[in-house]
Short mmCIF file of C-alpha atoms in Angstrom, two decimals:
data_model
loop_
_atom_site.label_atom_id
_atom_site.label_comp_id
_atom_site.label_asym_id
_atom_site.label_seq_id
_atom_site.Cartn_x
_atom_site.Cartn_y
_atom_site.Cartn_z
CA UNK A 1 105.45 169.33 138.95
CA UNK A 2 104.85 169.91 135.01
CA UNK A 3 106.85 166.36 135.12
CA UNK A 4 104.31 164.89 137.44
CA UNK A 5 101.32 166.19 135.53
CA UNK A 6 102.55 164.35 132.22
CA UNK A 7 103.38 161.17 134.16
CA UNK A 8 99.75 161.53 135.65
CA UNK A 9 98.45 162.05 131.90
CA UNK A 10 100.71 159.28 130.84
CA UNK A 11 99.45 156.62 133.26
CA UNK A 12 95.69 157.74 132.73
CA UNK A 13 96.06 157.10 129.06
CA UNK A 14 97.55 153.60 129.74
CA UNK A 15 94.63 152.94 132.13
CA UNK A 16 92.33 153.87 129.13
CA UNK A 17 94.25 151.70 126.82
CA UNK A 18 94.21 148.78 129.10
CA UNK A 19 90.51 148.90 130.19
CA UNK A 20 89.16 148.03 126.78
CA UNK A 21 91.52 145.20 126.34
CA UNK A 22 90.04 143.31 129.71
CA UNK A 23 86.67 144.09 128.24
CA UNK A 24 87.76 142.12 125.16
CA UNK A 25 89.24 139.48 126.59
CA UNK A 26 86.22 138.36 129.08
CA UNK A 27 84.23 136.12 127.31
CA UNK A 28 80.61 135.20 127.64
CA UNK A 29 79.43 131.78 129.11
CA UNK A 30 78.27 130.52 125.80
CA UNK A 31 81.85 131.61 124.16
CA UNK A 32 83.47 129.63 127.23
CA UNK A 33 81.59 126.96 126.94
CA UNK A 34 82.07 126.65 122.89
CA UNK A 35 85.90 126.95 123.33
CA UNK A 36 85.79 124.37 125.96
CA UNK A 37 83.72 121.79 123.70
CA UNK A 38 86.23 122.61 121.00
CA UNK A 39 89.54 121.98 123.50
CA UNK A 40 87.40 118.86 124.51
CA UNK A 41 86.70 117.67 120.90
CA UNK A 42 90.57 118.43 119.76
CA UNK A 43 91.69 116.16 122.79
CA UNK A 44 89.09 113.50 122.11
CA UNK A 45 90.42 113.76 118.40
CA UNK A 46 94.11 113.31 119.63
CA UNK A 47 93.33 110.32 121.74
CA UNK A 48 91.85 108.57 119.07
CA UNK A 49 94.53 109.12 116.61
CA UNK A 50 97.13 108.21 119.52
CA UNK A 51 95.36 104.97 119.68
CA UNK A 52 95.19 103.92 116.20
CA UNK A 53 99.20 104.80 115.87
CA UNK A 54 99.74 102.68 118.99
CA UNK A 55 97.88 99.88 117.25
CA UNK A 56 99.37 100.01 114.10
CA UNK A 57 102.89 100.02 115.92
CA UNK A 58 101.99 97.08 117.60
CA UNK A 59 100.90 95.17 114.53
CA UNK A 60 103.82 96.55 112.43
CA UNK A 61 106.03 94.95 115.39
CA UNK A 62 104.37 91.58 115.35
CA UNK A 63 104.28 91.26 111.56
CA UNK A 64 107.98 92.71 111.43
CA UNK A 65 109.09 89.75 113.99
CA UNK A 66 107.15 87.22 112.25
CA UNK A 67 108.61 88.49 108.66
CA UNK A 68 112.11 87.63 109.96
CA UNK A 69 111.31 84.20 111.21
CA UNK A 70 109.50 83.14 108.17
CA UNK A 71 112.39 84.20 106.22
CA UNK A 72 114.76 82.51 107.86
CA UNK A 73 112.48 79.22 107.93
CA UNK A 74 112.70 79.24 104.15
CA UNK A 75 116.24 78.08 104.56
CA UNK A 76 114.46 74.64 106.07
CA UNK A 77 112.32 74.07 103.11
CA UNK A 78 115.28 74.68 100.78
CA UNK A 79 117.44 72.29 102.55
CA UNK A 80 115.00 69.45 102.42
CA UNK A 81 114.44 69.74 98.68
CA UNK A 82 118.21 70.16 98.26
CA UNK A 83 118.39 66.97 100.13
CA UNK A 84 115.74 65.18 98.16
CA UNK A 85 117.57 66.34 94.74
CA UNK A 86 120.97 64.88 96.14
CA UNK A 87 119.69 61.68 96.78
CA UNK A 88 118.00 61.17 93.72
CA UNK A 89 120.89 62.10 91.48
CA UNK A 90 123.37 59.73 93.90
CA UNK A 91 123.99 56.66 91.78
CA UNK A 92 125.27 54.69 95.19
CA UNK A 93 122.14 55.67 97.11
CA UNK A 94 119.74 54.88 94.27
CA UNK A 95 120.72 51.11 94.89
CA UNK A 96 119.59 51.47 98.62
CA UNK A 97 116.39 49.80 99.36
CA UNK A 98 115.47 51.94 102.12
CA UNK A 99 116.11 54.87 100.24
CA UNK A 100 112.30 55.09 99.43
CA UNK A 101 111.22 55.04 103.13
CA UNK A 102 113.70 57.73 103.49
CA UNK A 103 112.67 60.03 101.01
CA UNK A 104 108.71 59.49 101.89
CA UNK A 105 109.56 60.60 105.33
CA UNK A 106 111.17 63.80 103.90
CA UNK A 107 108.38 64.41 101.61
CA UNK A 108 105.95 64.16 104.69
CA UNK A 109 108.08 66.87 106.56
CA UNK A 110 108.50 69.10 103.45
CA UNK A 111 104.37 68.73 102.96
CA UNK A 112 104.11 69.65 106.65
CA UNK A 113 106.35 72.84 106.42
CA UNK A 114 104.67 74.12 102.97
CA UNK A 115 101.02 73.50 104.96
CA UNK A 116 102.29 75.50 107.99
CA UNK A 117 103.45 78.31 105.40
CA UNK A 118 99.99 78.46 103.95
CA UNK A 119 98.26 78.77 107.19
CA UNK A 120 100.51 81.66 107.86
CA UNK A 121 100.02 83.21 104.65
CA UNK A 122 103.39 82.63 103.34
CA UNK A 123 102.87 81.87 99.53
CA UNK A 124 105.12 80.69 96.72
CA UNK A 125 105.78 82.89 93.86
CA UNK A 126 105.11 81.27 90.39
CA UNK A 127 107.81 82.35 88.42
CA UNK A 128 108.46 79.88 85.74
CA UNK A 129 106.74 81.01 82.15
CA UNK A 130 105.61 84.17 83.59
CA UNK A 131 106.83 87.80 82.49
CA UNK A 132 110.00 89.13 84.90
CA UNK A 133 108.71 91.31 87.41
CA UNK A 134 111.42 93.06 89.10
CA UNK A 135 109.37 93.42 92.16
CA UNK A 136 109.04 89.78 92.56
CA UNK A 137 112.07 88.06 90.86
CA UNK A 138 115.70 88.78 90.81
CA UNK A 139 117.54 88.04 87.40
CA UNK A 140 120.45 86.10 87.84
CA UNK A 141 121.12 84.93 84.25
CA UNK A 142 119.88 85.47 80.69
CA UNK A 143 119.34 82.43 78.35
CA UNK A 144 118.94 82.60 74.94
CA UNK A 145 115.60 80.68 74.09
CA UNK A 146 114.34 80.65 70.43
CA UNK A 147 110.99 79.26 72.14
CA UNK A 148 110.20 82.03 74.47
CA UNK A 149 109.72 85.64 74.42
CA UNK A 150 112.26 87.88 75.60
CA UNK A 151 111.62 88.85 79.32
CA UNK A 152 109.82 85.59 79.90
CA UNK A 153 111.15 83.62 83.21
CA UNK A 154 112.45 79.92 81.76
CA UNK A 155 114.59 79.11 84.58
CA UNK A 156 114.12 79.10 88.65
CA UNK A 157 117.08 79.10 90.41
CA UNK A 158 115.49 79.46 93.74
CA UNK A 159 111.65 79.90 94.59
CA UNK A 160 110.49 83.17 96.21
CA UNK A 161 107.90 83.71 98.55
CA UNK A 162 105.60 86.33 99.71
CA UNK A 163 104.22 87.06 103.29
CA UNK A 164 100.63 88.27 102.51
CA UNK A 165 101.21 91.38 100.32
CA UNK A 166 105.09 91.92 101.22
CA UNK A 167 107.82 90.01 99.51
CA UNK A 168 109.58 87.62 101.80
CA UNK A 169 112.07 86.54 99.27
CA UNK A 170 112.46 87.21 95.36
CA UNK A 171 112.71 84.34 93.16
CA UNK A 172 116.05 83.82 91.49
CA UNK A 173 115.20 83.43 88.05
CA UNK A 174 116.85 82.79 84.41
CA UNK A 175 115.17 85.28 82.04
CA UNK A 176 114.83 84.54 78.30
CA UNK A 177 116.61 86.62 75.68
CA UNK A 178 116.56 86.92 71.92
CA UNK A 179 118.83 84.59 70.18
CA UNK A 180 121.89 86.10 68.44
CA UNK A 181 121.78 85.44 64.76
#
C-alpha cells in the first residue's frame, strides 16, 4: 500500500504543477484580440511583400525578354552600316547611277531603326574622345598616339549601346597609350 500512496502523492503533485500552467496559458480577451491583430497585420504585410515581389518578377521577365530582342536587333543596324561602308568603298559600284537612290533607301531604313531604338530607350554609347570606362567599353587594342592622353578612346571599332541604365553591348574601342621613345 505504500506504493499506492506514493503514486497518489506523485499524481497530486503533477496535477498541482499542471494547474498553474493552464491558468497561465489562458489569455484574457484583450490579449487574444491583440494577438489576433498582430497575426492579421503580419499576414497583411506578408501579402503586400509577396505582391511587390511578383510585380518585380513580372517586370524583370518583361525587361529580360526585351533585352535579348534588343541585343539581337543591333546586328541589323550594324549590317546596314557595313553595307553603306562597303558600297561607298567599292570602285565599281561608285560609277553606278542608281547607287545614290539605293544609299538613300538604306539611310532611311537606318534612321527608322535608330528612331525605334530611341523610342525604346536604347541609347548609343558615345566613346570616341572619352576616358576609357571598363563598364561601357571593351578595349580591343592600344594605339600609340602623341596627341591623346593615355586611357582616352581614340578609335571606335563597334558602337556600344545601353538599354536604359543597363549595358546592352559594350563599345569595342582602341585606347591611346604613351608613345615609346
